Amino acid sequence: MRKTADFLLDMLYPKKCPMCHEVLKDKKLLICERCAGRIRPISGALCMKCGKPVKMEEEYCPVCRNGNRYFSEGRSIFPYGELWRQSLVRFKYYGCREYGDFYAKAMSVYGRKYLERWKPQLLVPVPLHPSKKRMRGFNQSAYLAEKLSVFTGTPWDDSLVIKIRRTRSQKKLDAVQRRNNLRKAYRVSRKLSDVTVLVVDDVYTTGSTMEAMAMCLLEAGARDVYFLTVCAGRL
Ligand SMILES: [Zn+2]
Ligand SMILES: [Zn+2]
């Protein structure tokens, strides 16, 4: 019975490779062999604060150099580009949730050295406003946090931070506008006692979302806030 159900599910919703979107012949794989050989995690000189690529002689990216950050540190696994944009769009809007299994696995493997250093005690996804979540059907960050929790053994909490204000789309706003747009957009639902939190999201761009998250988590009593995302976008 179980086998028949699995078989039908595979026929209807075959698992696909998150990068080339072709059907995976081996269901146990999270990515096809060809793509596994061609995608590369971010490497080279990275901003010591937010993990964005910087020039060899630089310690910090322009944004981190010019301002205080609420988060202690953060890293992203892959450089954002057209390939990743397409992959994440399918993950977020077109029902390819299994892509998230690969993303979270990559976060746990390539992010291991950071996770070992930061020692987060709680994984927290960036929340969506309830109306947006209803429309989209799921929160991509929560999916990633849940899977990362499975791979790392660190608990996750989907209800700790709540999005209380709908915010305009961030895409066309600059860093200052983004920050203002997000101010007071989140609320922490309970007091924290000295917990180290890791915020999980899909893409890190200007860091304004992470700043807003870190600000409210620290206000609620978090000791430190770190972040880990699948991709780092350009400014
Ligand atoms: Zn592929
Ligand atoms: Zn930086």
PDB file of C-alpha atoms and ligand atoms in Angstrom:
ATOM      1  CA  MET A   1       0.000   0.000   0.000  1.00  0.00           C
ATOM      2  CA  ARG A   2       2.720   2.375   1.098  1.00  0.00           C
ATOM      3  CA  LYS A   3       4.766   1.423  -1.959  1.00  0.00           C
ATOM      4  CA  THR A   4       1.853   2.121  -4.304  1.00  0.00           C
ATOM      5  CA  ALA A   5       1.311   5.523  -2.729  1.00  0.00           C
ATOM      6  CA  ASP A   6       5.001   6.369  -3.071  1.00  0.00           C
ATOM      7  CA  PHE A   7       4.987   5.220  -6.659  1.00  0.00           C
ATOM      8  CA  LEU A   8       1.983   7.374  -7.522  1.00  0.00           C
ATOM      9  CA  LEU A   9       3.485  10.372  -5.768  1.00  0.00           C
ATOM     10  CA  ASP A  10       6.702   9.923  -7.741  1.00  0.00           C
ATOM     11  CA  MET A  11       4.737   9.779 -10.979  1.00  0.00           C
ATOM     12  CA  LEU A  12       2.769  12.891 -10.153  1.00  0.00           C
ATOM     13  CA  TYR A  13       5.501  14.848  -8.421  1.00  0.00           C
ATOM     14  CA  PRO A  14       8.871  13.470  -9.444  1.00  0.00           C
ATOM     15  CA  LYS A  15      11.776  14.904  -7.495  1.00  0.00           C
ATOM     16  CA  LYS A  16      13.794  17.320  -9.579  1.00  0.00           C
ATOM     17  CA  CYS A  17      17.328  18.611  -9.488  1.00  0.00           C
ATOM     18  CA  PRO A  18      17.295  22.065  -7.860  1.00  0.00           C
ATOM     19  CA  MET A  19      19.745  23.514 -10.403  1.00  0.00           C
ATOM     20  CA  CYS A  20      18.801  22.081 -13.848  1.00  0.00           C
ATOM     21  CA  HIS A  21      15.212  21.095 -12.932  1.00  0.00           C
ATOM     22  CA  GLU A  22      15.477  17.706 -14.588  1.00  0.00           C
ATOM     23  CA  VAL A  23      13.890  14.692 -12.940  1.00  0.00           C
ATOM     24  CA  LEU A  24      16.268  12.927 -10.555  1.00  0.00           C
ATOM     25  CA  LYS A  25      16.542   9.283 -11.506  1.00  0.00           C
ATOM     26  CA  ASP A  26      17.860   8.307  -8.095  1.00  0.00           C
ATOM     27  CA  LYS A  27      15.366   9.522  -5.502  1.00  0.00           C
ATOM     28  CA  LYS A  28      17.975   9.419  -2.763  1.00  0.00           C
ATOM     29  CA  LEU A  29      19.991  12.168  -4.433  1.00  0.00           C
ATOM     30  CA  LEU A  30      19.245  15.822  -3.640  1.00  0.00           C
ATOM     31  CA  ILE A  31      20.974  17.145  -6.784  1.00  0.00           C
ATOM     32  CA  CYS A  32      21.993  15.540 -10.113  1.00  0.00           C
ATOM     33  CA  GLU A  33      25.615  14.516 -10.551  1.00  0.00           C
ATOM     34  CA  ARG A  34      26.269  16.990 -13.340  1.00  0.00           C
ATOM     35  CA  CYS A  35      25.087  19.952 -11.254  1.00  0.00           C
ATOM     36  CA  ALA A  36      26.833  18.690  -8.137  1.00  0.00           C
ATOM     37  CA  GLY A  37      30.045  18.976 -10.123  1.00  0.00           C
ATOM     38  CA  ARG A  38      29.479  22.515 -11.321  1.00  0.00           C
ATOM     39  CA  ILE A  39      28.059  24.533  -8.425  1.00  0.00           C
ATOM     40  CA  ARG A  40      30.594  26.076  -6.084  1.00  0.00           C
ATOM     41  CA  PRO A  41      30.146  27.589  -2.653  1.00  0.00           C
ATOM     42  CA  ILE A  42      31.303  31.165  -2.058  1.00  0.00           C
ATOM     43  CA  SER A  43      35.063  31.297  -1.665  1.00  0.00           C
ATOM     44  CA  GLY A  44      37.857  33.850  -1.528  1.00  0.00           C
ATOM     45  CA  ALA A  45      37.929  36.948   0.670  1.00  0.00           C
ATOM     46  CA  LEU A  46      34.734  37.460   2.649  1.00  0.00           C
ATOM     47  CA  CYS A  47      33.462  40.320   4.791  1.00  0.00           C
ATOM     48  CA  MET A  48      34.330  39.272   8.334  1.00  0.00           C
ATOM     49  CA  LYS A  49      30.916  40.429   9.517  1.00  0.00           C
ATOM     50  CA  CYS A  50      28.283  39.497   6.925  1.00  0.00           C
ATOM     51  CA  GLY A  51      30.246  37.064   4.772  1.00  0.00           C
ATOM     52  CA  LYS A  52      29.774  38.840   1.460  1.00  0.00           C
ATOM     53  CA  PRO A  53      32.626  38.577  -1.026  1.00  0.00           C
ATOM     54  CA  VAL A  54      35.063  41.489  -0.741  1.00  0.00           C
ATOM     55  CA  LYS A  55      38.351  42.475  -2.414  1.00  0.00           C
ATOM     56  CA  MET A  56      41.371  40.562  -1.209  1.00  0.00           C
ATOM     57  CA  GLU A  57      42.796  43.424   0.850  1.00  0.00           C
ATOM     58  CA  GLU A  58      39.495  44.333   2.526  1.00  0.00           C
ATOM     59  CA  GLU A  59      38.238  43.041   5.858  1.00  0.00           C
ATOM     60  CA  TYR A  60      34.696  44.368   5.627  1.00  0.00           C
ATOM     61  CA  CYS A  61      32.163  45.110   2.888  1.00  0.00           C
ATOM     62  CA  PRO A  62      31.143  48.781   2.442  1.00  0.00           C
ATOM     63  CA  VAL A  63      27.895  48.346   4.423  1.00  0.00           C
ATOM     64  CA  CYS A  64      29.495  46.649   7.433  1.00  0.00           C
ATOM     65  CA  ARG A  65      32.426  49.091   7.375  1.00  0.00           C
ATOM     66  CA  ASN A  66      30.100  52.073   7.590  1.00  0.00           C
ATOM     67  CA  GLY A  67      27.757  51.027  10.317  1.00  0.00           C
ATOM     68  CA  ASN A  68      27.150  49.007  13.401  1.00  0.00           C
ATOM     69  CA  ARG A  69      25.462  45.705  12.897  1.00  0.00           C
ATOM     70  CA  TYR A  70      23.044  44.179  15.357  1.00  0.00           C
ATOM     71  CA  PHE A  71      23.892  40.647  14.293  1.00  0.00           C
ATOM     72  CA  SER A  72      27.237  39.297  15.468  1.00  0.00           C
ATOM     73  CA  GLU A  73      28.164  37.567  12.234  1.00  0.00           C
ATOM     74  CA  GLY A  74      26.629  35.770   9.296  1.00  0.00           C
ATOM     75  CA  ARG A  75      27.481  33.679   6.267  1.00  0.00           C
ATOM     76  CA  SER A  76      25.888  32.611   2.989  1.00  0.00           C
ATOM     77  CA  ILE A  77      26.746  29.422   1.163  1.00  0.00           C
ATOM     78  CA  PHE A  78      26.411  30.219  -2.555  1.00  0.00           C
ATOM     79  CA  PRO A  79      26.857  33.349  -4.696  1.00  0.00           C
ATOM     80  CA  TYR A  80      23.511  34.532  -6.039  1.00  0.00           C
ATOM     81  CA  GLY A  81      23.201  34.556  -9.823  1.00  0.00           C
ATOM     82  CA  GLU A  82      20.789  33.643 -12.596  1.00  0.00           C
ATOM     83  CA  LEU A  83      21.032  29.917 -11.885  1.00  0.00           C
ATOM     84  CA  TRP A  84      20.202  30.469  -8.229  1.00  0.00           C
ATOM     85  CA  ARG A  85      17.482  32.999  -8.967  1.00  0.00           C
ATOM     86  CA  GLN A  86      15.652  30.424 -11.076  1.00  0.00           C
ATOM     87  CA  SER A  87      16.145  27.701  -8.502  1.00  0.00           C
ATOM     88  CA  LEU A  88      14.819  29.828  -5.634  1.00  0.00           C
ATOM     89  CA  VAL A  89      11.823  31.051  -7.654  1.00  0.00           C
ATOM     90  CA  ARG A  90      10.775  27.442  -8.256  1.00  0.00           C
ATOM     91  CA  PHE A  91      11.315  26.638  -4.603  1.00  0.00           C
ATOM     92  CA  LYS A  92       9.313  29.616  -3.365  1.00  0.00           C
ATOM     93  CA  TYR A  93       6.521  29.985  -5.880  1.00  0.00           C
ATOM     94  CA  TYR A  94       6.209  26.821  -7.957  1.00  0.00           C
ATOM     95  CA  GLY A  95       5.984  24.057  -5.401  1.00  0.00           C
ATOM     96  CA  CYS A  96       9.495  22.619  -5.728  1.00  0.00           C
ATOM     97  CA  ARG A  97       9.856  22.280  -1.972  1.00  0.00           C
ATOM     98  CA  GLU A  98      12.271  19.401  -2.260  1.00  0.00           C
ATOM     99  CA  TYR A  99      14.858  21.949  -3.435  1.00  0.00           C
ATOM    100  CA  GLY A 100      14.889  23.129   0.164  1.00  0.00           C
ATOM    101  CA  ASP A 101      16.223  19.754   1.272  1.00  0.00           C
ATOM    102  CA  PHE A 102      19.286  20.308  -0.876  1.00  0.00           C
ATOM    103  CA  TYR A 103      19.708  23.928   0.251  1.00  0.00           C
ATOM    104  CA  ALA A 104      19.526  22.969   3.932  1.00  0.00           C
ATOM    105  CA  LYS A 105      21.913  20.053   3.429  1.00  0.00           C
ATOM    106  CA  ALA A 106      24.406  22.384   1.744  1.00  0.00           C
ATOM    107  CA  MET A 107      23.998  24.871   4.611  1.00  0.00           C
ATOM    108  CA  SER A 108      24.775  22.155   7.140  1.00  0.00           C
ATOM    109  CA  VAL A 109      27.798  20.836   5.231  1.00  0.00           C
ATOM    110  CA  TYR A 110      29.416  24.050   3.953  1.00  0.00           C
ATOM    111  CA  GLY A 111      28.318  26.047   7.003  1.00  0.00           C
ATOM    112  CA  ARG A 112      29.557  23.505   9.516  1.00  0.00           C
ATOM    113  CA  LYS A 113      32.688  25.381  10.516  1.00  0.00           C
ATOM    114  CA  TYR A 114      30.646  28.499  11.284  1.00  0.00           C
ATOM    115  CA  LEU A 115      27.963  26.600  13.161  1.00  0.00           C
ATOM    116  CA  GLU A 116      30.655  24.941  15.270  1.00  0.00           C
ATOM    117  CA  ARG A 117      32.102  28.339  16.117  1.00  0.00           C
ATOM    118  CA  TRP A 118      28.822  30.148  16.771  1.00  0.00           C
ATOM    119  CA  LYS A 119      27.126  27.275  18.632  1.00  0.00           C
ATOM    120  CA  PRO A 120      23.555  28.439  18.044  1.00  0.00           C
ATOM    121  CA  GLN A 121      20.981  27.059  20.482  1.00  0.00           C
ATOM    122  CA  LEU A 122      17.936  27.955  18.427  1.00  0.00           C
ATOM    123  CA  LEU A 123      17.212  28.241  14.691  1.00  0.00           C
ATOM    124  CA  VAL A 124      14.720  30.953  13.790  1.00  0.00           C
ATOM    125  CA  PRO A 125      13.284  31.521  10.305  1.00  0.00           C
ATOM    126  CA  VAL A 126      12.480  34.974   8.936  1.00  0.00           C
ATOM    127  CA  PRO A 127       8.673  35.071   9.233  1.00  0.00           C
ATOM    128  CA  LEU A 128       6.239  36.060   6.509  1.00  0.00           C
ATOM    129  CA  HIS A 129       3.243  38.219   7.263  1.00  0.00           C
ATOM    130  CA  PRO A 130       0.270  35.845   7.843  1.00  0.00           C
ATOM    131  CA  SER A 131      -1.590  37.202   4.799  1.00  0.00           C
ATOM    132  CA  LYS A 132       1.434  36.619   2.586  1.00  0.00           C
ATOM    133  CA  LYS A 133       1.897  33.144   3.996  1.00  0.00           C
ATOM    134  CA  ARG A 134      -1.715  32.315   3.189  1.00  0.00           C
ATOM    135  CA  MET A 135      -1.200  33.494  -0.361  1.00  0.00           C
ATOM    136  CA  ARG A 136       2.064  31.654  -0.920  1.00  0.00           C
ATOM    137  CA  GLY A 137       1.118  28.583   1.077  1.00  0.00           C
ATOM    138  CA  PHE A 138       4.414  28.198   2.867  1.00  0.00           C
ATOM    139  CA  ASN A 139       7.304  30.118   4.335  1.00  0.00           C
ATOM    140  CA  GLN A 140      10.531  29.200   2.557  1.00  0.00           C
ATOM    141  CA  SER A 141      12.686  30.273   5.514  1.00  0.00           C
ATOM    142  CA  ALA A 142      10.706  28.084   7.904  1.00  0.00           C
ATOM    143  CA  TYR A 143      11.167  25.130   5.566  1.00  0.00           C
ATOM    144  CA  LEU A 144      14.927  25.722   5.553  1.00  0.00           C
ATOM    145  CA  ALA A 145      15.073  26.142   9.344  1.00  0.00           C
ATOM    146  CA  GLU A 146      13.127  22.925   9.876  1.00  0.00           C
ATOM    147  CA  LYS A 147      15.395  20.924   7.573  1.00  0.00           C
ATOM    148  CA  LEU A 148      18.542  22.490   8.982  1.00  0.00           C
ATOM    149  CA  SER A 149      17.287  21.530  12.425  1.00  0.00           C
ATOM    150  CA  VAL A 150      17.045  17.912  11.290  1.00  0.00           C
ATOM    151  CA  PHE A 151      20.587  17.959   9.870  1.00  0.00           C
ATOM    152  CA  THR A 152      22.210  19.762  12.836  1.00  0.00           C
ATOM    153  CA  GLY A 153      20.114  18.611  15.793  1.00  0.00           C
ATOM    154  CA  THR A 154      19.594  22.236  16.873  1.00  0.00           C
ATOM    155  CA  PRO A 155      15.955  23.009  17.721  1.00  0.00           C
ATOM    156  CA  TRP A 156      14.003  25.494  15.620  1.00  0.00           C
ATOM    157  CA  ASP A 157      11.118  27.779  16.490  1.00  0.00           C
ATOM    158  CA  ASP A 158       8.708  29.023  13.860  1.00  0.00           C
ATOM    159  CA  SER A 159       6.540  31.055  16.242  1.00  0.00           C
ATOM    160  CA  LEU A 160       9.191  33.029  18.124  1.00  0.00           C
ATOM    161  CA  VAL A 161       9.319  35.963  15.713  1.00  0.00           C
ATOM    162  CA  ILE A 162       6.123  37.239  14.127  1.00  0.00           C
ATOM    163  CA  LYS A 163       5.769  39.604  11.208  1.00  0.00           C
ATOM    164  CA  ILE A 164       3.301  42.171  12.482  1.00  0.00           C
ATOM    165  CA  ARG A 165       3.385  44.671   9.659  1.00  0.00           C
ATOM    166  CA  ARG A 166       3.127  44.104   5.964  1.00  0.00           C
ATOM    167  CA  THR A 167       6.068  45.715   4.268  1.00  0.00           C
ATOM    168  CA  ARG A 168       6.416  46.933   0.726  1.00  0.00           C
ATOM    169  CA  SER A 169       8.444  44.801  -1.608  1.00  0.00           C
ATOM    170  CA  GLN A 170      12.099  45.459  -0.843  1.00  0.00           C
ATOM    171  CA  LYS A 171      13.351  44.942  -4.368  1.00  0.00           C
ATOM    172  CA  LYS A 172      13.390  48.541  -5.558  1.00  0.00           C
ATOM    173  CA  LEU A 173      14.477  50.135  -2.274  1.00  0.00           C
ATOM    174  CA  ASP A 174      18.002  51.149  -1.285  1.00  0.00           C
ATOM    175  CA  ALA A 175      19.570  50.141   2.037  1.00  0.00           C
ATOM    176  CA  VAL A 176      18.244  53.093   4.059  1.00  0.00           C
ATOM    177  CA  GLN A 177      14.734  52.732   2.632  1.00  0.00           C
ATOM    178  CA  ARG A 178      14.830  49.019   3.350  1.00  0.00           C
ATOM    179  CA  ARG A 179      15.786  49.598   6.936  1.00  0.00           C
ATOM    180  CA  ASN A 180      12.970  52.094   7.463  1.00  0.00           C
ATOM    181  CA  ASN A 181      10.567  49.804   5.686  1.00  0.00           C
ATOM    182  CA  LEU A 182      11.388  47.008   8.115  1.00  0.00           C
ATOM    183  CA  ARG A 183      11.524  48.983  11.330  1.00  0.00           C
ATOM    184  CA  LYS A 184       8.946  47.600  13.752  1.00  0.00           C
ATOM    185  CA  ALA A 185       7.912  44.975  11.212  1.00  0.00           C
ATOM    186  CA  TYR A 186       8.770  42.067  13.525  1.00  0.00           C
ATOM    187  CA  ARG A 187       7.825  41.188  17.073  1.00  0.00           C
ATOM    188  CA  VAL A 188       9.289  38.524  19.353  1.00  0.00           C
ATOM    189  CA  SER A 189       6.520  36.550  21.037  1.00  0.00           C
ATOM    190  CA  ARG A 190       8.323  35.679  24.283  1.00  0.00           C
ATOM    191  CA  LYS A 191      11.265  36.728  26.417  1.00  0.00           C
ATOM    192  CA  LEU A 192      14.557  34.983  25.751  1.00  0.00           C
ATOM    193  CA  SER A 193      17.103  34.233  28.426  1.00  0.00           C
ATOM    194  CA  ASP A 194      20.617  34.473  27.117  1.00  0.00           C
ATOM    195  CA  VAL A 195      20.090  32.300  24.035  1.00  0.00           C
ATOM    196  CA  THR A 196      22.325  32.291  20.968  1.00  0.00           C
ATOM    197  CA  VAL A 197      20.058  32.480  17.924  1.00  0.00           C
ATOM    198  CA  LEU A 198      20.733  31.621  14.290  1.00  0.00           C
ATOM    199  CA  VAL A 199      18.402  33.320  11.804  1.00  0.00           C
ATOM    200  CA  VAL A 200      17.826  31.257   8.660  1.00  0.00           C
ATOM    201  CA  ASP A 201      16.785  32.683   5.288  1.00  0.00           C
ATOM    202  CA  ASP A 202      17.160  32.057   1.567  1.00  0.00           C
ATOM    203  CA  VAL A 203      18.959  35.185   0.316  1.00  0.00           C
ATOM    204  CA  TYR A 204      21.061  37.832   2.055  1.00  0.00           C
ATOM    205  CA  THR A 205      21.126  41.111   0.150  1.00  0.00           C
ATOM    206  CA  THR A 206      21.651  44.390   2.016  1.00  0.00           C
ATOM    207  CA  GLY A 207      21.192  42.820   5.419  1.00  0.00           C
ATOM    208  CA  SER A 208      18.251  45.008   6.396  1.00  0.00           C
ATOM    209  CA  THR A 209      16.043  42.008   7.127  1.00  0.00           C
ATOM    210  CA  MET A 210      18.763  40.442   9.279  1.00  0.00           C
ATOM    211  CA  GLU A 211      19.277  43.750  11.052  1.00  0.00           C
ATOM    212  CA  ALA A 212      15.593  44.046  11.875  1.00  0.00           C
ATOM    213  CA  MET A 213      15.472  40.426  13.062  1.00  0.00           C
ATOM    214  CA  ALA A 214      18.612  40.792  15.164  1.00  0.00           C
ATOM    215  CA  MET A 215      17.420  44.044  16.697  1.00  0.00           C
ATOM    216  CA  CYS A 216      14.172  42.578  18.000  1.00  0.00           C
ATOM    217  CA  LEU A 217      15.777  39.305  19.114  1.00  0.00           C
ATOM    218  CA  LEU A 218      18.419  41.168  21.132  1.00  0.00           C
ATOM    219  CA  GLU A 219      15.722  43.358  22.663  1.00  0.00           C
ATOM    220  CA  ALA A 220      13.896  40.197  23.721  1.00  0.00           C
ATOM    221  CA  GLY A 221      17.009  38.954  25.524  1.00  0.00           C
ATOM    222  CA  ALA A 222      19.024  36.956  22.975  1.00  0.00           C
ATOM    223  CA  ARG A 223      22.737  36.872  23.784  1.00  0.00           C
ATOM    224  CA  ASP A 224      23.940  36.825  20.187  1.00  0.00           C
ATOM    225  CA  VAL A 225      22.287  36.673  16.795  1.00  0.00           C
ATOM    226  CA  TYR A 226      23.987  35.041  13.818  1.00  0.00           C
ATOM    227  CA  PHE A 227      22.588  34.236  10.398  1.00  0.00           C
ATOM    228  CA  LEU A 228      23.023  31.636   7.704  1.00  0.00           C
ATOM    229  CA  THR A 229      21.476  31.955   4.238  1.00  0.00           C
ATOM    230  CA  VAL A 230      21.566  29.874   1.068  1.00  0.00           C
ATOM    231  CA  CYS A 231      22.783  32.715  -1.165  1.00  0.00           C
ATOM    232  CA  ALA A 232      24.425  36.101  -0.865  1.00  0.00           C
ATOM    233  CA  GLY A 233      23.091  38.602  -3.392  1.00  0.00           C
ATOM    234  CA  ARG A 234      24.816  41.652  -4.743  1.00  0.00           C
ATOM    235  CA  LEU A 235      24.168  45.004  -3.101  1.00  0.00           C
TER     236      LEU A 235
HETATM  237 ZN    ZN B   1      21.003  19.118 -12.271  1.00  0.00          ZN
HETATM  238 ZN    ZN B   2      29.610  42.928   5.356  1.00  0.00          ZN
END
